[in-house]
């Protein structure tokens, strides 16, 4: 990923985002069934992008998870991928079961999108199926010997298991700390911290902030923001990455502080984080 | 060796850096020297798409201060908006009132959220004492109007930056425009009640807390040295954030 910081800005809503404006909600929903595969693909993305959570949109996207018309030369399912991604953003629990079914799809990217969206929807009913997928990479409680194993979207699966608090499966998450792919290691550390609250896993991510590669540091910023690991605050502010990403990461810490403080007074941690954020504006 | 020779050596090191780490080191050394001649090179470093080097260059430009302002103002028209955001940050750190129009324009209309964010922050770090006394009220009113508008930006981080500036402005106008102060407190309360973003709402609470503290009489004193805890109440001066 060689994107400039502004790539991240393009994902934000500024209310005038180019051609998206030319679609209406009705049109986008209708386009999911268009004869033009390009229009279908775009409509699925658009409905997620603008958080169109109407029943007809959800129903149309769930139907698109079984699409057979749109195929890549390698056998991938572009429309299913976009539909799965969109359903995570719409927050409708009806999508949980159909997304669980997508974890069986032959297309890696459909499985990845489904895991990410199941994490967003936050319903732990999908945990056993995610665990089945995770175990593809394990022999008992060790990584399978053929490495690097890229057969499953482990990063997305691990992050989902952490967010969904799949505490009884910690022993199956832990081996992935040793995975040869750094992003998978980080996802495992992130999940381990969420499952155990042990600082050693947060510290592992803090160490990764000092790594060589910008794209990995960016990923770790997102992980630390997601787990709200307060002791990382200074390291986040100091790491070599775009301020936009540091601010988002620190905001994750700040919100975690606020959500875990009983009183309405600001904690010292919250104030510390805000002073750091101010300095990065 | 005099400053000029030293500057030439350090500038050459930046120009000859052949890796992002070397560039970072060279820019850091040049910035640390704080020599006025290095301004063009430091400004160029804002556009290298190397966040570490850009942060170091911003720190260096802030340390050089007023002498860097004219060149920075010229750069704002540049096509490279990532460099523009860094330049706005440097101007915000310097706090020079010559940047006022540029900051107002950028905060209200720039399409890049990192530019709007940095400009919104800069509006709160202006050094009012640079203005002729008869201008202070009208300029503060202008900045107040702008911040009330910017605090409704669609982007959370721009609203967050506007809140930090409404905070410093509230403290500044307590003595100059006390009858305007309620406009800020009302707006902050509005944001606290209505903003969708928890981070922004939390920053409002922090601002309200700081506005209510009595020890804010020194806003007009140039370059006051405050404790770290109060660091957000003075113009940001780099502080070596990486």
Coordinates of C-alpha atoms in Angstrom, one line a residue:
Chain A
X1 CA 0.0 0.0 0.0
X2 CA 1.9 3.0 -1.2
X3 CA -0.8 5.6 -0.6
X4 CA -0.2 9.1 0.5
X5 CA -2.0 10.3 3.7
X6 CA -4.6 11.9 1.6
X7 CA -5.7 8.5 0.4
X8 CA -7.2 8.2 3.8
X9 CA -9.0 11.5 3.4
X10 CA -10.7 10.3 0.3
X11 CA -12.5 7.8 2.4
X12 CA -14.1 10.5 4.5
X13 CA -17.4 12.0 3.9
X14 CA -17.2 15.6 2.7
X15 CA -20.7 15.6 1.3
X16 CA -19.6 16.1 -2.3
X17 CA -17.9 13.0 -3.3
X18 CA -18.0 13.0 -7.0
X19 CA -20.1 10.6 -9.0
X20 CA -21.7 9.0 -5.9
X21 CA -24.0 12.0 -5.9
X22 CA -25.5 11.1 -9.2
X23 CA -27.1 8.0 -7.7
X24 CA -30.3 8.0 -5.7
X25 CA -31.0 5.3 -3.0
X26 CA -33.8 3.8 -5.2
X27 CA -31.5 3.7 -8.2
X28 CA -28.6 2.1 -6.2
X29 CA -30.9 -0.6 -4.9
X30 CA -32.3 -1.2 -8.4
X31 CA -28.8 -1.3 -9.8
X32 CA -28.0 -4.3 -7.6
X33 CA -30.0 -6.3 -10.2
X34 CA -28.8 -4.4 -13.3
X35 CA -27.8 -6.2 -16.4
X36 CA -24.6 -4.1 -16.2
X37 CA -22.2 -5.9 -13.8
X38 CA -20.2 -2.7 -13.4
X39 CA -23.3 -0.9 -12.1
X40 CA -24.1 -3.7 -9.7
X41 CA -20.6 -3.7 -8.3
X42 CA -20.6 0.1 -7.9
X43 CA -24.1 0.1 -6.3
X44 CA -23.0 -2.4 -3.6
X45 CA -20.1 -0.2 -2.7
X46 CA -22.2 2.9 -2.8
X47 CA -24.9 1.5 -0.4
X48 CA -22.2 0.7 2.1
X49 CA -20.3 4.0 1.6
X50 CA -23.4 6.1 2.3
X51 CA -24.7 3.8 5.0
X52 CA -28.0 3.2 3.3
X53 CA -29.6 0.8 5.9
X54 CA -33.1 0.6 4.4
X55 CA -34.6 -2.9 4.4
X56 CA -34.6 -3.0 0.6
X57 CA -30.9 -2.2 0.5
X58 CA -30.1 -4.9 3.1
X59 CA -32.2 -7.5 1.4
X60 CA -30.7 -6.7 -2.0
X61 CA -27.1 -6.9 -0.7
X62 CA -27.9 -10.2 1.1
X63 CA -29.1 -11.5 -2.2
X64 CA -25.9 -10.3 -3.9
X65 CA -23.9 -12.5 -1.6
X66 CA -25.0 -15.4 -3.7
X67 CA -24.3 -13.8 -7.1
X68 CA -23.0 -16.1 -9.8
X69 CA -22.9 -13.6 -12.7
X70 CA -19.9 -11.5 -11.7
X71 CA -16.7 -13.6 -11.9
X72 CA -13.1 -12.7 -12.3
X73 CA -10.8 -14.9 -14.5
X74 CA -9.4 -16.5 -11.4
X75 CA -12.9 -17.4 -10.2
X76 CA -13.4 -14.6 -7.7
X77 CA -16.7 -12.9 -6.9
X78 CA -16.3 -9.1 -7.1
X79 CA -20.0 -8.3 -6.3
X80 CA -20.1 -10.7 -3.4
X81 CA -17.0 -9.0 -1.9
X82 CA -18.5 -5.6 -2.2
X83 CA -21.9 -6.8 -0.8
X84 CA -20.2 -8.4 2.1
X85 CA -18.2 -5.3 2.9
X86 CA -21.3 -3.1 2.6
X87 CA -23.3 -5.3 5.0
X88 CA -20.8 -4.8 7.8
X89 CA -21.3 -1.0 7.5
X90 CA -25.1 -1.2 7.6
X91 CA -25.3 -2.7 11.1
X92 CA -28.3 -5.0 10.3
X93 CA -28.2 -8.3 12.2
X94 CA -30.1 -10.0 9.4
X95 CA -26.8 -10.1 7.5
X96 CA -25.1 -12.3 10.2
X97 CA -26.2 -15.7 9.0
X98 CA -25.7 -15.0 5.2
X99 CA -22.2 -13.6 6.1
X100 CA -21.4 -16.8 8.1
X101 CA -22.3 -18.7 5.0
X102 CA -19.8 -16.6 3.0
X103 CA -17.0 -17.9 5.2
X104 CA -17.3 -21.1 3.1
X105 CA -16.9 -19.2 -0.2
X106 CA -14.1 -20.4 -2.5
X107 CA -13.0 -16.7 -2.9
X108 CA -10.4 -15.6 -0.3
X109 CA -11.5 -12.0 -0.5
X110 CA -15.2 -12.9 0.1
X111 CA -14.1 -14.8 3.2
X112 CA -12.0 -11.8 4.3
X113 CA -14.8 -9.3 3.7
X114 CA -17.3 -11.6 5.6
X115 CA -15.0 -11.9 8.6
X116 CA -14.4 -8.1 8.7
X117 CA -18.2 -7.4 8.5
X118 CA -19.0 -10.0 11.1
X119 CA -16.6 -8.3 13.4
X120 CA -18.4 -5.0 12.8
X121 CA -21.8 -6.5 13.4
X122 CA -20.6 -7.8 16.7
X123 CA -22.7 -10.9 17.0
X124 CA -20.6 -13.7 18.7
X125 CA -22.8 -16.3 17.1
X126 CA -20.2 -16.4 14.3
X127 CA -17.3 -17.4 16.6
X128 CA -17.4 -21.2 16.1
X129 CA -17.3 -20.8 12.3
X130 CA -14.4 -18.3 12.6
X131 CA -12.6 -20.7 14.8
X132 CA -13.0 -23.5 12.2
X133 CA -11.4 -21.2 9.7
X134 CA -8.6 -20.3 12.0
X135 CA -7.9 -24.0 12.7
X136 CA -7.0 -24.4 9.0
X137 CA -3.7 -22.8 9.9
X138 CA -3.1 -24.9 13.0
X139 CA -2.0 -28.4 13.9
X140 CA -3.4 -28.7 17.5
X141 CA -2.0 -25.5 19.1
X142 CA 0.8 -24.8 16.7
X143 CA 1.0 -23.2 13.3
X144 CA 0.9 -25.7 10.4
X145 CA 4.4 -26.4 9.1
X146 CA 3.9 -25.1 5.6
X147 CA 4.7 -21.4 6.0
X148 CA 3.9 -18.6 5.2
X149 CA 0.4 -19.9 5.2
X150 CA -1.7 -17.5 3.2
X151 CA -4.7 -19.8 2.6
X152 CA -7.1 -17.9 5.0
X153 CA -7.7 -14.3 5.9
X154 CA -6.1 -14.8 9.3
X155 CA -5.7 -11.1 10.0
X156 CA -9.4 -10.5 9.7
X157 CA -10.4 -13.6 11.5
X158 CA -8.1 -12.8 14.5
X159 CA -9.3 -9.3 14.7
X160 CA -12.9 -10.4 14.7
X161 CA -12.2 -13.0 17.5
X162 CA -10.7 -10.3 19.6
X163 CA -13.5 -7.8 19.1
X164 CA -16.1 -10.5 19.7
X165 CA -14.3 -11.5 23.0
X166 CA -13.9 -15.1 22.1
X167 CA -12.1 -15.7 25.4
X168 CA -12.4 -19.5 25.4
X169 CA -10.3 -19.7 22.3
X170 CA -7.3 -17.7 23.4
X171 CA -5.1 -20.8 23.1
X172 CA -5.9 -20.9 19.4
X173 CA -5.2 -17.2 18.8
X174 CA -1.8 -17.2 20.6
X175 CA 0.1 -19.4 18.1
X176 CA -0.5 -16.7 15.4
X177 CA 1.9 -14.4 17.3
X178 CA 4.6 -16.4 15.6
X179 CA 3.1 -16.2 12.1
X180 CA 5.8 -15.1 9.5
X181 CA 3.6 -12.3 8.2
X182 CA 3.9 -9.2 10.4
X183 CA 0.3 -8.1 9.8
X184 CA -0.9 -11.4 11.1
X185 CA 1.3 -11.2 14.2
X186 CA -0.1 -7.8 14.9
X187 CA -3.7 -9.0 14.5
X188 CA -2.9 -11.8 16.9
X189 CA -1.3 -9.4 19.5
X190 CA -4.3 -7.1 19.1
X191 CA -6.7 -10.0 19.7
X192 CA -4.6 -11.4 22.6
X193 CA -4.8 -8.0 24.3
X194 CA -8.5 -7.8 23.9
X195 CA -9.0 -11.4 25.2
X196 CA -6.6 -11.2 28.1
X197 CA -6.0 -7.4 28.8
X198 CA -2.4 -8.4 29.5
X199 CA 0.0 -5.4 28.8
X200 CA 2.6 -7.6 27.2
X201 CA 0.5 -7.8 24.1
X202 CA -0.1 -4.1 23.9
X203 CA 3.7 -3.6 24.4
X204 CA 4.3 -5.9 21.5
X205 CA 2.4 -3.5 19.3
X206 CA 4.2 -0.5 20.8
X207 CA 7.5 -2.1 19.8
X208 CA 6.2 -2.6 16.2
X209 CA 5.7 1.2 16.0
X210 CA 9.4 1.5 15.8
X211 CA 9.5 -0.9 12.8
X212 CA 11.1 -0.1 9.5
X213 CA 8.1 -0.1 7.1
X214 CA 5.7 2.8 7.0
X215 CA 2.7 0.6 6.0
X216 CA 3.3 -1.7 9.0
X217 CA 3.5 1.3 11.3
X218 CA 0.2 2.5 9.9
X219 CA -1.4 -0.9 10.5
X220 CA -0.2 -0.9 14.1
X221 CA -1.6 2.6 14.7
X222 CA -5.0 1.3 13.7
X223 CA -4.5 -1.7 16.0
X224 CA -3.6 0.4 19.0
X225 CA -6.5 2.7 18.4
X226 CA -8.8 -0.3 18.2
X227 CA -7.7 -1.7 21.5
X228 CA -7.4 1.7 23.2
X229 CA -4.1 0.8 24.8
X230 CA -3.3 3.9 26.9
X231 CA 0.4 3.2 27.6
X232 CA 1.0 3.5 23.8
X233 CA 0.0 7.2 23.7
X234 CA 3.5 8.7 23.6
X235 CA 4.8 6.1 21.2
X236 CA 1.9 6.8 18.9
X237 CA 2.6 10.5 18.9
X238 CA 6.3 9.9 18.2
X239 CA 6.1 7.3 15.5
X240 CA 7.0 8.2 12.0
X241 CA 3.7 8.3 10.2
X242 CA 1.1 10.7 9.0
X243 CA -0.5 12.9 11.7
X244 CA -4.0 12.0 10.3
X245 CA -3.4 8.4 11.3
X246 CA -1.9 9.2 14.7
X247 CA -4.9 11.4 15.5
X248 CA -7.3 8.6 14.6
X249 CA -5.3 6.1 16.7
X250 CA -5.2 8.5 19.7
X251 CA -8.9 9.1 19.3
X252 CA -9.3 5.4 19.8
X253 CA -7.4 5.6 23.1
X254 CA -9.4 8.7 24.2
X255 CA -12.8 7.0 23.5
X256 CA -11.6 3.9 25.3
X257 CA -10.7 6.1 28.3
X258 CA -14.1 7.8 28.3
X259 CA -16.1 4.6 27.8
X260 CA -14.2 3.0 30.7
X261 CA -14.5 5.8 33.2
X262 CA -17.5 5.7 35.5
X263 CA -17.7 9.3 36.4
X264 CA -18.1 12.1 33.9
X265 CA -15.0 13.9 35.0
X266 CA -12.0 13.6 32.6
X267 CA -9.4 11.1 33.6
X268 CA -5.7 12.0 33.6
X269 CA -5.3 9.5 30.8
X270 CA -7.9 11.3 28.7
X271 CA -6.3 14.6 29.3
X272 CA -2.9 13.3 28.4
X273 CA -4.2 11.9 25.2
X274 CA -5.9 15.1 24.3
X275 CA -2.8 17.1 24.9
X276 CA -1.0 14.8 22.5
X277 CA -3.7 15.1 19.9
X278 CA -3.6 18.9 20.2
X279 CA 0.1 18.8 19.4
X280 CA -0.5 16.8 16.2
X281 CA -3.2 19.0 14.6
Chain B
X1 CA 33.2 27.8 10.4
X2 CA 30.5 30.5 10.2
X3 CA 26.7 29.9 10.0
X4 CA 26.6 30.3 6.3
X5 CA 29.2 27.7 5.6
X6 CA 27.5 25.3 8.1
X7 CA 24.2 25.9 6.4
X8 CA 25.7 25.1 3.0
X9 CA 27.1 21.8 4.3
X10 CA 23.8 20.8 5.9
X11 CA 21.8 21.8 2.9
X12 CA 24.0 19.8 0.7
X13 CA 23.5 16.8 3.0
X14 CA 19.7 17.1 2.5
X15 CA 20.1 17.4 -1.3
X16 CA 22.3 14.4 -1.5
X17 CA 20.3 12.1 0.9
X18 CA 19.7 8.9 -1.0
X19 CA 17.4 7.1 1.4
X20 CA 14.4 8.1 3.5
X21 CA 16.4 7.6 6.7
X22 CA 19.3 9.7 5.5
X23 CA 16.9 12.4 4.4
X24 CA 15.3 12.3 7.9
X25 CA 18.7 12.7 9.6
X26 CA 19.9 15.4 7.3
X27 CA 16.7 17.4 7.7
X28 CA 16.8 17.0 11.4
X29 CA 20.4 18.3 11.5
X30 CA 19.5 21.3 9.3
X31 CA 16.4 22.1 11.3
X32 CA 18.4 21.9 14.6
X33 CA 20.9 24.4 13.3
X34 CA 18.1 27.0 13.0
X35 CA 19.8 29.1 10.3
X36 CA 17.6 31.4 8.3
X37 CA 19.3 30.5 5.0
X38 CA 18.0 27.0 5.3
X39 CA 14.3 28.1 5.0
X40 CA 13.9 27.2 1.3
X41 CA 15.4 23.8 1.9
X42 CA 13.3 23.1 4.9
X43 CA 10.2 24.2 3.0
X44 CA 11.2 21.8 0.1
X45 CA 11.4 19.0 2.7
X46 CA 7.7 19.5 3.5
X47 CA 6.9 18.1 0.0
X48 CA 9.1 14.9 0.0
X49 CA 6.3 12.6 1.2
X50 CA 8.4 11.6 4.2
X51 CA 6.4 12.3 7.3
X52 CA 9.4 12.2 9.6
X53 CA 11.4 14.7 7.5
X54 CA 8.3 16.9 7.3
X55 CA 7.8 17.0 11.1
X56 CA 11.5 17.8 11.5
X57 CA 11.3 20.6 8.9
X58 CA 8.2 22.0 10.6
X59 CA 10.0 22.1 13.9
X60 CA 13.0 23.8 12.3
X61 CA 10.8 26.4 10.6
X62 CA 9.0 27.1 13.8
X63 CA 12.3 27.6 15.6
X64 CA 13.4 30.1 12.9
X65 CA 10.0 31.8 13.3
X66 CA 9.1 35.1 11.7
X67 CA 11.8 35.0 9.1
X68 CA 10.2 31.9 7.6
X69 CA 6.8 33.4 7.3
X70 CA 7.0 35.1 3.9
X71 CA 8.3 32.0 2.2
X72 CA 5.7 29.8 3.9
X73 CA 2.9 32.1 2.8
X74 CA 4.1 31.8 -0.8
X75 CA 4.1 28.0 -0.6
X76 CA 0.5 27.8 0.4
X77 CA -0.5 28.3 -3.2
X78 CA 1.5 25.2 -4.1
X79 CA -0.2 22.3 -5.9
X80 CA 1.0 19.8 -3.4
X81 CA -1.6 19.7 -0.6
X82 CA 0.3 17.5 1.7
X83 CA 3.1 20.1 1.7
X84 CA 0.5 22.8 2.1
X85 CA -0.8 21.1 5.3
X86 CA 2.7 21.0 6.7
X87 CA 3.3 24.6 5.8
X88 CA 0.0 25.6 7.5
X89 CA 1.2 23.7 10.6
X90 CA 4.5 25.6 10.6
X91 CA 2.6 28.9 10.3
X92 CA 0.3 27.8 13.2
X93 CA 3.4 27.0 15.2
X94 CA 4.9 30.4 14.6
X95 CA 1.6 32.2 15.3
X96 CA 2.5 35.1 13.1
X97 CA -0.5 37.3 12.4
X98 CA 0.6 37.9 8.8
X99 CA -0.8 34.4 8.2
X100 CA -4.3 35.4 9.3
X101 CA -5.9 35.6 5.8
X102 CA -4.3 32.4 4.6
X103 CA -5.4 30.6 7.7
X104 CA -9.0 31.9 7.5
X105 CA -9.2 30.9 3.8
X106 CA -7.7 27.5 4.3
X107 CA -9.8 26.6 7.4
X108 CA -13.0 27.5 5.6
X109 CA -12.5 26.3 2.1
X110 CA -9.6 24.0 1.6
X111 CA -10.7 20.6 0.2
X112 CA -8.0 18.7 2.2
X113 CA -9.0 17.9 5.7
X114 CA -5.5 17.9 7.0
X115 CA -5.1 21.5 5.7
X116 CA -8.4 22.6 7.3
X117 CA -7.4 20.9 10.5
X118 CA -4.0 22.6 10.7
X119 CA -5.5 26.0 9.7
X120 CA -8.3 25.7 12.3
X121 CA -5.6 25.0 14.9
X122 CA -3.5 27.9 13.7
X123 CA -6.4 30.4 14.2
X124 CA -6.2 29.6 17.9
X125 CA -2.4 30.1 18.2
X126 CA -2.1 33.6 16.7
X127 CA 0.0 36.0 18.7
X128 CA -2.4 38.8 19.3
X129 CA 0.3 41.1 20.7
X130 CA 1.7 41.5 17.2
X131 CA -1.4 43.4 16.2
X132 CA -1.7 47.1 16.7
X133 CA -4.0 47.6 19.7
X134 CA -6.8 49.2 17.7
X135 CA -6.9 46.1 15.4
X136 CA -7.2 43.4 18.1
X137 CA -10.9 43.5 18.6
X138 CA -11.9 43.5 14.9
X139 CA -9.5 40.6 14.1
X140 CA -10.6 38.6 17.1
X141 CA -14.2 39.0 16.1
X142 CA -13.3 37.8 12.6
X143 CA -11.5 34.8 13.9
X144 CA -14.4 34.1 16.3
X145 CA -16.9 34.1 13.4
X146 CA -14.7 31.8 11.4
X147 CA -14.2 29.3 14.2
X148 CA -18.0 29.2 14.9
X149 CA -18.4 28.2 11.3
X150 CA -15.5 25.8 11.2
X151 CA -16.7 24.0 14.3
X152 CA -19.5 22.6 12.1
X153 CA -17.1 21.1 9.6
X154 CA -18.2 17.6 8.5
X155 CA -14.9 16.1 9.6
X156 CA -14.5 15.2 13.3
X157 CA -10.8 16.2 13.3
X158 CA -11.5 19.7 11.9
X159 CA -14.2 20.2 14.5
X160 CA -11.8 18.9 17.2
X161 CA -9.2 21.5 16.0
X162 CA -11.8 24.3 16.0
X163 CA -12.6 23.4 19.6
X164 CA -9.0 23.7 20.7
X165 CA -9.0 27.2 19.1
X166 CA -12.3 28.3 20.5
X167 CA -10.8 27.4 23.9
X168 CA -7.7 29.6 23.4
X169 CA -9.8 32.4 21.9
X170 CA -12.3 32.3 24.8
X171 CA -9.4 32.8 27.2
X172 CA -8.0 35.6 25.0
X173 CA -11.2 37.6 24.6
X174 CA -12.1 37.3 28.3
X175 CA -10.2 40.6 28.7
X176 CA -10.7 42.2 25.2
X177 CA -14.2 41.3 24.2
X178 CA -16.0 40.0 27.3
X179 CA -19.4 40.5 25.7
X180 CA -18.5 38.1 23.0
X181 CA -17.4 35.3 25.3
X182 CA -20.9 33.8 25.7
X183 CA -20.9 33.1 21.9
X184 CA -18.1 30.7 22.5
X185 CA -19.5 29.1 25.6
X186 CA -22.8 28.6 23.9
X187 CA -21.2 27.1 20.8
X188 CA -19.2 24.7 23.0
X189 CA -22.3 23.6 24.9
X190 CA -24.1 23.0 21.6
X191 CA -21.3 20.8 20.3
X192 CA -21.3 18.9 23.6
X193 CA -25.0 18.3 23.4
X194 CA -25.2 17.5 19.7
X195 CA -21.9 16.3 18.2
X196 CA -21.9 12.8 17.0
X197 CA -18.3 12.2 17.8
X198 CA -17.2 11.2 21.2
X199 CA -13.7 12.5 20.8
X200 CA -15.0 15.9 19.8
X201 CA -17.4 16.0 22.8
X202 CA -14.7 15.0 25.2
X203 CA -12.4 17.7 23.8
X204 CA -15.2 20.2 24.5
X205 CA -15.4 19.1 28.1
X206 CA -11.6 19.6 28.4
X207 CA -12.0 23.1 26.8
X208 CA -14.8 24.0 29.2
X209 CA -12.6 22.9 32.1
X210 CA -9.7 25.0 31.0
X211 CA -11.7 28.1 30.2
X212 CA -13.1 28.0 33.7
X213 CA -9.6 28.1 35.3
X214 CA -8.7 31.5 36.5
X215 CA -5.0 31.7 35.6
X216 CA -5.3 32.7 32.0
X217 CA -4.1 36.3 32.1
X218 CA -0.9 35.8 30.2
X219 CA -2.3 35.1 26.8
X220 CA -0.8 38.3 25.5
X221 CA 2.6 37.8 26.9
X222 CA 5.0 36.8 24.2
X223 CA 6.5 33.3 24.3
X224 CA 5.5 32.4 27.8
X225 CA 7.0 29.2 29.2
X226 CA 4.3 27.0 30.6
X227 CA 4.5 23.7 32.3
X228 CA 4.0 20.6 30.1
X229 CA 0.5 20.1 31.4
X230 CA -0.6 23.4 29.9
X231 CA 1.2 22.9 26.6
X232 CA -1.9 23.0 24.6
X233 CA -2.6 26.6 25.7
X234 CA 0.3 28.1 23.9
X235 CA 1.1 28.1 20.3
X236 CA 2.4 24.7 19.3
X237 CA 6.1 24.8 18.9
X238 CA 6.9 21.4 17.5
X239 CA 8.0 19.8 20.8
X240 CA 9.8 17.2 18.8
X241 CA 6.6 15.2 18.1
X242 CA 7.4 12.5 15.6

